Amino acid sequence: MLKPVKTAVFPVAGRGTRFLPATKAVPKEMLPVVDKPLIQYAVEEAVAAGADHLVFVTHSSKGAIESHFDEHSELEVALRDAGKADILAAVKDVLPDSVRCDYVLQDQPLGLGHAVLCAKEIVGDEPFFVHLPDDMILAGRGCLSQLNDVYEQSGNSAVAVEIIPAHKSTSYGVAAVNGENRISEIVEKPQPEDAPSNLGVVGRYLLTPAIFDKLETTERGSGGEIQLTDAIAALMEDEDVYAVPFQGVRYDCGDKLGYVIANIDYALARGDLAPGLRAHLAKL
C-alpha cells in the first residue's frame, strides 16, 4: 500500500548573503512578502498538501524561525484584550494545532543534498516533500499538491520543473524527460551547451526514502557541495523519477528583483490591497 506523504523538509540553514545587510540579524526565510514571511507561505503550502510533520534543517543563527511557529501567549493576550480579533486570528493560524515541528542543525554549508541528508533520522522510512522557501509559487493549487498527484498515480519521486532561458542553466539542475515526463537525465548547473534540455528544476521535490541511501554515497559535486540533483540521478538507476511542469507563477525570492516582484504580485492578488496598489502603479 502506498504510504501517504505526511512530512515536509525545509532547508533553511543558508546565510542569505544576497540580501545583506537585511539578513545580518534576520533569517532570509523571515523576510515578508506583504505581511507573511517566506517560511510561512512554505509551511502553508506543505500543510495544504497533507503534511502534518515539518522538519526544519536550520542553523544556530535562525532562532527566529522557531520563534515564529511557537505559541506567543503574551502577544495573544494583548491582542485579545485590545479587541483585535482579526490580528489575533492571524497570529494563532500561523501553525495548525495538528502539525508538529522538528528542528535539526546543519553544522556546515555543504549543499542542498547535505541539508536533506541531515533530516534522515527524523524523516525515517517515509516519502517526504522538500520545499525551498526562496521559490514562491503563486497558484490556485499548491505546487506540492501537484507533485503529490503524480506520486499517488505512480508511487515514484517527482520534482517541479519549468522552462528556463538557456543562459541560466548554470543556476539550475536541468532535466531531460521522455514522453511520459519520466526524467531520462538530470544534471546540476550545466553549461548551456551541455544542458540536456531547457527544463530547470525549481524548489519543490517529493522524494521516496531511497534517496537517503543515494545521498550517503554522493560525493561533492558542483561548487564543492553535496548536490541533491546528483543523488536523484543515482536514484534513477533504481526507480523512475518524474518531472512535473507545475501550474502557477514562480518567483525567485532569493533574488532582489524577484523578491520585489513577488511582493507586488501577491499584493495585487489581495482584494484589500489591489485597488490602492493599482492606482499607485498607474501613476508611474
mmCIF file of C-alpha atoms in Angstrom:
data_model
loop_
_atom_site.group_PDB
_atom_site.id
_atom_site.type_symbol
_atom_site.label_atom_id
_atom_site.label_comp_id
_atom_site.label_asym_id
_atom_site.label_seq_id
_atom_site.Cartn_x
_atom_site.Cartn_y
_atom_site.Cartn_z
ATOM 1 C CA MET A 1 0.000 0.000 0.000
ATOM 2 C CA LEU A 2 1.332 3.437 -0.945
ATOM 3 C CA LYS A 3 2.428 5.487 2.049
ATOM 4 C CA PRO A 4 0.930 9.000 2.134
ATOM 5 C CA VAL A 5 3.302 11.955 2.249
ATOM 6 C CA LYS A 6 2.993 13.469 5.725
ATOM 7 C CA THR A 7 6.439 15.051 6.229
ATOM 8 C CA ALA A 8 7.910 18.198 4.684
ATOM 9 C CA VAL A 9 11.575 19.182 4.932
ATOM 10 C CA PHE A 10 12.585 22.846 4.764
ATOM 11 C CA PRO A 11 16.304 23.533 4.219
ATOM 12 C CA VAL A 12 16.679 26.931 5.924
ATOM 13 C CA ALA A 13 20.307 26.988 7.086
ATOM 14 C CA GLY A 14 21.604 29.288 4.331
ATOM 15 C CA ARG A 15 23.141 32.642 5.197
ATOM 16 C CA GLY A 16 21.120 34.777 2.774
ATOM 17 C CA THR A 17 24.178 36.732 1.651
ATOM 18 C CA ARG A 18 22.417 38.206 -1.386
ATOM 19 C CA PHE A 19 20.138 40.176 0.951
ATOM 20 C CA LEU A 20 22.737 41.576 3.307
ATOM 21 C CA PRO A 21 22.567 43.730 5.361
ATOM 22 C CA ALA A 22 18.855 42.925 5.804
ATOM 23 C CA THR A 23 19.743 39.305 6.651
ATOM 24 C CA LYS A 24 22.560 40.093 9.055
ATOM 25 C CA ALA A 25 20.233 39.588 12.025
ATOM 26 C CA VAL A 26 17.025 38.377 10.345
ATOM 27 C CA PRO A 27 16.891 34.985 8.585
ATOM 28 C CA LYS A 28 16.131 35.400 4.878
ATOM 29 C CA GLU A 29 13.221 32.985 5.326
ATOM 30 C CA MET A 30 11.663 35.536 7.683
ATOM 31 C CA LEU A 31 11.639 38.312 5.087
ATOM 32 C CA PRO A 32 7.993 39.228 4.474
ATOM 33 C CA VAL A 33 6.050 39.079 1.260
ATOM 34 C CA VAL A 34 3.320 41.602 2.035
ATOM 35 C CA ASP A 35 2.569 40.556 5.640
ATOM 36 C CA LYS A 36 3.759 36.967 5.982
ATOM 37 C CA PRO A 37 7.336 35.673 5.990
ATOM 38 C CA LEU A 38 8.558 33.427 3.215
ATOM 39 C CA ILE A 39 8.715 30.429 5.528
ATOM 40 C CA GLN A 40 5.036 30.748 6.454
ATOM 41 C CA TYR A 41 3.968 30.604 2.813
ATOM 42 C CA ALA A 42 6.110 27.473 2.506
ATOM 43 C CA VAL A 43 4.529 25.851 5.551
ATOM 44 C CA GLU A 44 1.012 26.682 4.378
ATOM 45 C CA GLU A 45 1.689 25.030 1.013
ATOM 46 C CA ALA A 46 3.028 21.894 2.709
ATOM 47 C CA VAL A 47 0.109 21.645 5.118
ATOM 48 C CA ALA A 48 -2.349 22.085 2.237
ATOM 49 C CA ALA A 49 -0.628 19.142 0.504
ATOM 50 C CA GLY A 50 -1.251 16.911 3.536
ATOM 51 C CA ALA A 51 1.909 17.350 5.619
ATOM 52 C CA ASP A 52 1.474 17.329 9.392
ATOM 53 C CA HIS A 53 5.156 16.916 10.305
ATOM 54 C CA LEU A 54 7.501 19.785 9.464
ATOM 55 C CA VAL A 55 11.272 19.349 9.627
ATOM 56 C CA PHE A 56 13.399 22.489 9.520
ATOM 57 C CA VAL A 57 17.066 21.928 8.654
ATOM 58 C CA THR A 58 18.414 25.048 10.252
ATOM 59 C CA HIS A 59 21.385 26.916 11.699
ATOM 60 C CA SER A 60 22.023 28.198 15.226
ATOM 61 C CA SER A 61 21.505 31.776 13.980
ATOM 62 C CA LYS A 62 17.970 31.021 12.750
ATOM 63 C CA GLY A 63 16.133 31.018 16.083
ATOM 64 C CA ALA A 64 13.582 33.498 14.746
ATOM 65 C CA ILE A 65 12.073 30.758 12.571
ATOM 66 C CA GLU A 66 11.374 28.535 15.559
ATOM 67 C CA SER A 67 10.018 31.530 17.495
ATOM 68 C CA HIS A 68 7.648 32.363 14.647
ATOM 69 C CA PHE A 69 5.965 28.963 14.881
ATOM 70 C CA ASP A 70 5.965 28.791 18.685
ATOM 71 C CA GLU A 71 2.959 29.925 20.688
ATOM 72 C CA HIS A 72 3.253 33.537 21.888
ATOM 73 C CA SER A 73 0.777 33.674 24.762
ATOM 74 C CA GLU A 74 1.714 37.181 25.909
ATOM 75 C CA LEU A 75 1.082 38.620 22.441
ATOM 76 C CA GLU A 76 -2.166 36.713 22.099
ATOM 77 C CA VAL A 77 -3.441 38.021 25.438
ATOM 78 C CA ALA A 78 -2.511 41.584 24.485
ATOM 79 C CA LEU A 79 -4.344 41.324 21.170
ATOM 80 C CA ARG A 80 -7.371 39.758 22.818
ATOM 81 C CA ASP A 81 -7.507 42.487 25.466
ATOM 82 C CA ALA A 82 -7.198 45.150 22.778
ATOM 83 C CA GLY A 83 -10.131 43.660 20.871
ATOM 84 C CA LYS A 84 -8.018 42.971 17.769
ATOM 85 C CA ALA A 85 -9.727 39.714 16.887
ATOM 86 C CA ASP A 86 -8.684 39.688 13.232
ATOM 87 C CA ILE A 87 -4.981 40.097 14.037
ATOM 88 C CA LEU A 88 -5.256 37.551 16.859
ATOM 89 C CA ALA A 89 -6.725 35.025 14.438
ATOM 90 C CA ALA A 90 -3.834 35.612 12.002
ATOM 91 C CA VAL A 91 -1.296 35.021 14.778
ATOM 92 C CA LYS A 92 -2.999 31.850 16.026
ATOM 93 C CA ASP A 93 -3.332 30.493 12.475
ATOM 94 C CA VAL A 94 0.424 30.554 11.839
ATOM 95 C CA LEU A 95 0.501 26.811 12.523
ATOM 96 C CA PRO A 96 -2.459 24.418 12.910
ATOM 97 C CA ASP A 97 -2.646 22.550 16.211
ATOM 98 C CA SER A 98 -2.442 19.212 14.377
ATOM 99 C CA VAL A 99 1.005 19.980 12.935
ATOM 100 C CA ARG A 100 4.256 19.220 14.769
ATOM 101 C CA CYS A 101 7.678 20.703 14.113
ATOM 102 C CA ASP A 102 11.191 19.316 14.446
ATOM 103 C CA TYR A 103 14.440 21.236 14.071
ATOM 104 C CA VAL A 104 17.791 19.759 13.096
ATOM 105 C CA LEU A 105 21.055 21.670 12.721
ATOM 106 C CA GLN A 106 23.131 21.657 9.560
ATOM 107 C CA ASP A 107 26.523 22.369 11.036
ATOM 108 C CA GLN A 108 28.295 23.023 7.719
ATOM 109 C CA PRO A 109 27.079 24.656 4.493
ATOM 110 C CA LEU A 110 27.657 21.596 2.320
ATOM 111 C CA GLY A 111 24.762 21.994 -0.097
ATOM 112 C CA LEU A 112 21.130 21.030 -0.542
ATOM 113 C CA GLY A 113 21.869 17.323 -0.667
ATOM 114 C CA HIS A 114 23.646 17.511 2.683
ATOM 115 C CA ALA A 115 20.777 19.528 4.167
ATOM 116 C CA VAL A 116 18.271 16.861 3.136
ATOM 117 C CA LEU A 117 20.542 14.111 4.482
ATOM 118 C CA CYS A 118 20.609 15.892 7.856
ATOM 119 C CA ALA A 119 16.863 15.144 8.122
ATOM 120 C CA LYS A 120 17.251 11.389 7.571
ATOM 121 C CA GLU A 121 16.846 10.235 11.175
ATOM 122 C CA ILE A 122 13.769 12.387 11.719
ATOM 123 C CA VAL A 123 12.077 11.570 8.411
ATOM 124 C CA GLY A 124 12.716 7.834 8.635
ATOM 125 C CA ASP A 125 11.431 5.353 6.070
ATOM 126 C CA GLU A 126 8.741 7.631 4.644
ATOM 127 C CA PRO A 127 8.231 9.623 1.449
ATOM 128 C CA PHE A 128 8.629 13.348 2.047
ATOM 129 C CA PHE A 129 8.415 16.786 0.489
ATOM 130 C CA VAL A 130 11.351 19.167 0.154
ATOM 131 C CA HIS A 131 10.370 22.823 -0.102
ATOM 132 C CA LEU A 132 12.828 25.666 -0.707
ATOM 133 C CA PRO A 133 11.176 28.814 0.698
ATOM 134 C CA ASP A 134 13.139 31.082 -1.699
ATOM 135 C CA ASP A 135 10.978 29.748 -4.531
ATOM 136 C CA MET A 136 7.468 31.134 -4.142
ATOM 137 C CA ILE A 137 4.793 29.822 -6.477
ATOM 138 C CA LEU A 138 1.508 31.673 -6.789
ATOM 139 C CA ALA A 139 -1.038 29.073 -7.849
ATOM 140 C CA GLY A 140 -4.652 28.159 -7.385
ATOM 141 C CA ARG A 141 -3.466 24.816 -6.049
ATOM 142 C CA GLY A 142 -0.100 24.450 -4.369
ATOM 143 C CA CYS A 143 2.866 23.017 -6.249
ATOM 144 C CA LEU A 144 3.459 20.334 -3.590
ATOM 145 C CA SER A 145 -0.130 19.171 -4.044
ATOM 146 C CA GLN A 146 0.533 18.867 -7.774
ATOM 147 C CA LEU A 147 3.628 16.753 -7.071
ATOM 148 C CA ASN A 148 1.575 14.605 -4.720
ATOM 149 C CA ASP A 149 -0.903 13.864 -7.523
ATOM 150 C CA VAL A 150 1.935 12.357 -9.576
ATOM 151 C CA TYR A 151 3.220 10.366 -6.601
ATOM 152 C CA GLU A 152 -0.228 8.944 -5.878
ATOM 153 C CA GLN A 153 -0.528 7.809 -9.507
ATOM 154 C CA SER A 154 2.988 6.405 -9.874
ATOM 155 C CA GLY A 155 4.403 5.726 -6.408
ATOM 156 C CA ASN A 156 7.608 7.457 -7.514
ATOM 157 C CA SER A 157 9.571 10.591 -6.711
ATOM 158 C CA ALA A 158 8.671 13.803 -8.522
ATOM 159 C CA VAL A 159 10.324 17.194 -8.989
ATOM 160 C CA ALA A 160 8.884 20.504 -10.178
ATOM 161 C CA VAL A 161 10.279 21.912 -13.427
ATOM 162 C CA GLU A 162 9.765 24.947 -15.638
ATOM 163 C CA ILE A 163 11.226 26.166 -18.918
ATOM 164 C CA ILE A 164 14.294 28.348 -18.341
ATOM 165 C CA PRO A 165 16.396 30.514 -20.682
ATOM 166 C CA ALA A 166 19.454 28.650 -21.955
ATOM 167 C CA HIS A 167 21.898 31.113 -20.406
ATOM 168 C CA LYS A 168 20.501 30.421 -16.913
ATOM 169 C CA SER A 169 21.251 26.697 -16.983
ATOM 170 C CA THR A 170 24.274 27.234 -14.715
ATOM 171 C CA SER A 171 21.895 28.230 -11.899
ATOM 172 C CA TYR A 172 19.667 25.141 -12.027
ATOM 173 C CA GLY A 173 19.501 21.429 -12.054
ATOM 174 C CA VAL A 174 18.398 20.666 -15.618
ATOM 175 C CA ALA A 175 16.308 17.621 -16.548
ATOM 176 C CA ALA A 176 15.514 15.881 -19.817
ATOM 177 C CA VAL A 177 12.294 13.848 -19.986
ATOM 178 C CA ASN A 178 10.617 11.268 -22.184
ATOM 179 C CA GLY A 179 7.045 11.477 -23.462
ATOM 180 C CA GLU A 180 5.554 10.477 -20.101
ATOM 181 C CA ASN A 181 7.555 13.070 -18.160
ATOM 182 C CA ARG A 182 9.873 10.439 -16.725
ATOM 183 C CA ILE A 183 13.273 12.015 -16.226
ATOM 184 C CA SER A 184 15.869 10.449 -18.506
ATOM 185 C CA GLU A 185 18.789 12.675 -17.469
ATOM 186 C CA ILE A 186 19.378 15.283 -14.793
ATOM 187 C CA VAL A 187 22.490 17.450 -14.376
ATOM 188 C CA GLU A 188 23.406 20.093 -11.804
ATOM 189 C CA LYS A 189 24.282 23.549 -13.158
ATOM 190 C CA PRO A 190 25.455 22.553 -16.652
ATOM 191 C CA GLN A 191 26.916 24.994 -19.126
ATOM 192 C CA PRO A 192 24.315 25.942 -21.777
ATOM 193 C CA GLU A 193 25.996 23.836 -24.421
ATOM 194 C CA ASP A 194 25.942 20.809 -22.089
ATOM 195 C CA ALA A 195 22.375 21.173 -20.779
ATOM 196 C CA PRO A 196 20.209 18.152 -21.650
ATOM 197 C CA SER A 197 17.081 20.310 -22.130
ATOM 198 C CA ASN A 198 15.527 23.661 -21.210
ATOM 199 C CA LEU A 199 13.697 22.302 -18.142
ATOM 200 C CA GLY A 200 15.051 23.718 -14.906
ATOM 201 C CA VAL A 201 14.286 22.097 -11.547
ATOM 202 C CA VAL A 202 12.751 24.558 -9.072
ATOM 203 C CA GLY A 203 12.482 24.306 -5.303
ATOM 204 C CA ARG A 204 9.846 21.590 -4.892
ATOM 205 C CA TYR A 205 10.549 17.883 -4.566
ATOM 206 C CA LEU A 206 8.667 14.780 -3.463
ATOM 207 C CA LEU A 207 11.167 12.049 -2.699
ATOM 208 C CA THR A 208 10.987 8.414 -1.692
ATOM 209 C CA PRO A 209 13.170 7.420 1.301
ATOM 210 C CA ALA A 210 15.544 5.592 -1.043
ATOM 211 C CA ILE A 211 17.098 8.999 -1.746
ATOM 212 C CA PHE A 212 18.858 8.872 1.635
ATOM 213 C CA ASP A 213 20.971 5.869 0.632
ATOM 214 C CA LYS A 214 21.997 7.729 -2.514
ATOM 215 C CA LEU A 215 22.845 10.896 -0.592
ATOM 216 C CA GLU A 216 25.096 8.961 1.777
ATOM 217 C CA THR A 217 27.274 7.878 -1.142
ATOM 218 C CA THR A 218 27.069 11.081 -3.202
ATOM 219 C CA GLU A 219 30.420 12.817 -3.494
ATOM 220 C CA ARG A 220 30.782 16.567 -3.595
ATOM 221 C CA GLY A 221 29.804 17.941 -6.975
ATOM 222 C CA SER A 222 29.144 21.408 -8.377
ATOM 223 C CA GLY A 223 30.503 24.134 -6.099
ATOM 224 C CA GLY A 224 32.141 21.555 -3.850
ATOM 225 C CA GLU A 225 28.737 20.726 -2.356
ATOM 226 C CA ILE A 226 26.699 17.544 -1.986
ATOM 227 C CA GLN A 227 24.085 18.076 -4.661
ATOM 228 C CA LEU A 228 20.558 16.696 -4.361
ATOM 229 C CA THR A 229 20.485 16.609 -8.170
ATOM 230 C CA ASP A 230 23.368 14.111 -8.230
ATOM 231 C CA ALA A 231 21.580 11.866 -5.737
ATOM 232 C CA ILE A 232 18.402 11.996 -7.839
ATOM 233 C CA ALA A 233 20.463 10.944 -10.879
ATOM 234 C CA ALA A 234 21.673 7.935 -8.867
ATOM 235 C CA LEU A 235 18.133 7.178 -7.689
ATOM 236 C CA MET A 236 17.018 6.991 -11.325
ATOM 237 C CA GLU A 237 19.169 3.877 -11.734
ATOM 238 C CA ASP A 238 16.775 2.043 -9.394
ATOM 239 C CA GLU A 239 13.387 3.710 -9.862
ATOM 240 C CA ASP A 240 11.573 6.235 -12.024
ATOM 241 C CA VAL A 241 11.594 9.911 -11.163
ATOM 242 C CA TYR A 242 9.032 12.238 -12.749
ATOM 243 C CA ALA A 243 9.272 15.864 -13.816
ATOM 244 C CA VAL A 244 6.168 17.939 -13.114
ATOM 245 C CA PRO A 245 5.574 21.103 -15.183
ATOM 246 C CA PHE A 246 3.529 22.753 -12.422
ATOM 247 C CA GLN A 247 0.646 25.184 -12.835
ATOM 248 C CA GLY A 248 1.418 28.591 -11.326
ATOM 249 C CA VAL A 249 3.817 31.517 -11.434
ATOM 250 C CA ARG A 250 7.199 31.151 -9.744
ATOM 251 C CA TYR A 251 9.108 33.968 -8.081
ATOM 252 C CA ASP A 252 12.790 33.637 -7.204
ATOM 253 C CA CYS A 253 12.786 35.364 -3.825
ATOM 254 C CA GLY A 254 16.468 34.616 -3.378
ATOM 255 C CA ASP A 255 16.956 37.359 -5.970
ATOM 256 C CA LYS A 256 16.249 41.005 -5.106
ATOM 257 C CA LEU A 257 14.228 41.759 -8.229
ATOM 258 C CA GLY A 258 12.279 38.518 -7.930
ATOM 259 C CA TYR A 259 11.502 39.342 -4.304
ATOM 260 C CA VAL A 260 10.219 42.827 -5.160
ATOM 261 C CA ILE A 261 8.050 41.481 -7.989
ATOM 262 C CA ALA A 262 6.627 38.815 -5.667
ATOM 263 C CA ASN A 263 5.562 41.482 -3.190
ATOM 264 C CA ILE A 264 3.794 43.411 -5.952
ATOM 265 C CA ASP A 265 2.019 40.404 -7.453
ATOM 266 C CA TYR A 266 0.959 38.939 -4.118
ATOM 267 C CA ALA A 267 -0.412 42.342 -3.102
ATOM 268 C CA LEU A 268 -2.291 42.607 -6.402
ATOM 269 C CA ALA A 269 -3.886 39.224 -5.636
ATOM 270 C CA ARG A 270 -5.411 40.630 -2.433
ATOM 271 C CA GLY A 271 -8.697 42.488 -2.504
ATOM 272 C CA ASP A 272 -7.722 44.762 0.384
ATOM 273 C CA LEU A 273 -4.528 45.978 -1.283
ATOM 274 C CA ALA A 274 -5.042 45.672 -5.037
ATOM 275 C CA PRO A 275 -7.103 48.862 -5.667
ATOM 276 C CA GLY A 276 -4.653 51.182 -3.912
ATOM 277 C CA LEU A 277 -1.611 49.489 -5.428
ATOM 278 C CA ARG A 278 -3.083 49.571 -8.934
ATOM 279 C CA ALA A 279 -3.797 53.285 -8.545
ATOM 280 C CA HIS A 280 -0.215 53.880 -7.470
ATOM 281 C CA LEU A 281 1.226 51.813 -10.322
ATOM 282 C CA ALA A 282 -0.917 53.744 -12.801
ATOM 283 C CA LYS A 283 0.837 56.957 -11.748
ATOM 284 C CA LEU A 284 4.317 55.594 -12.502
#
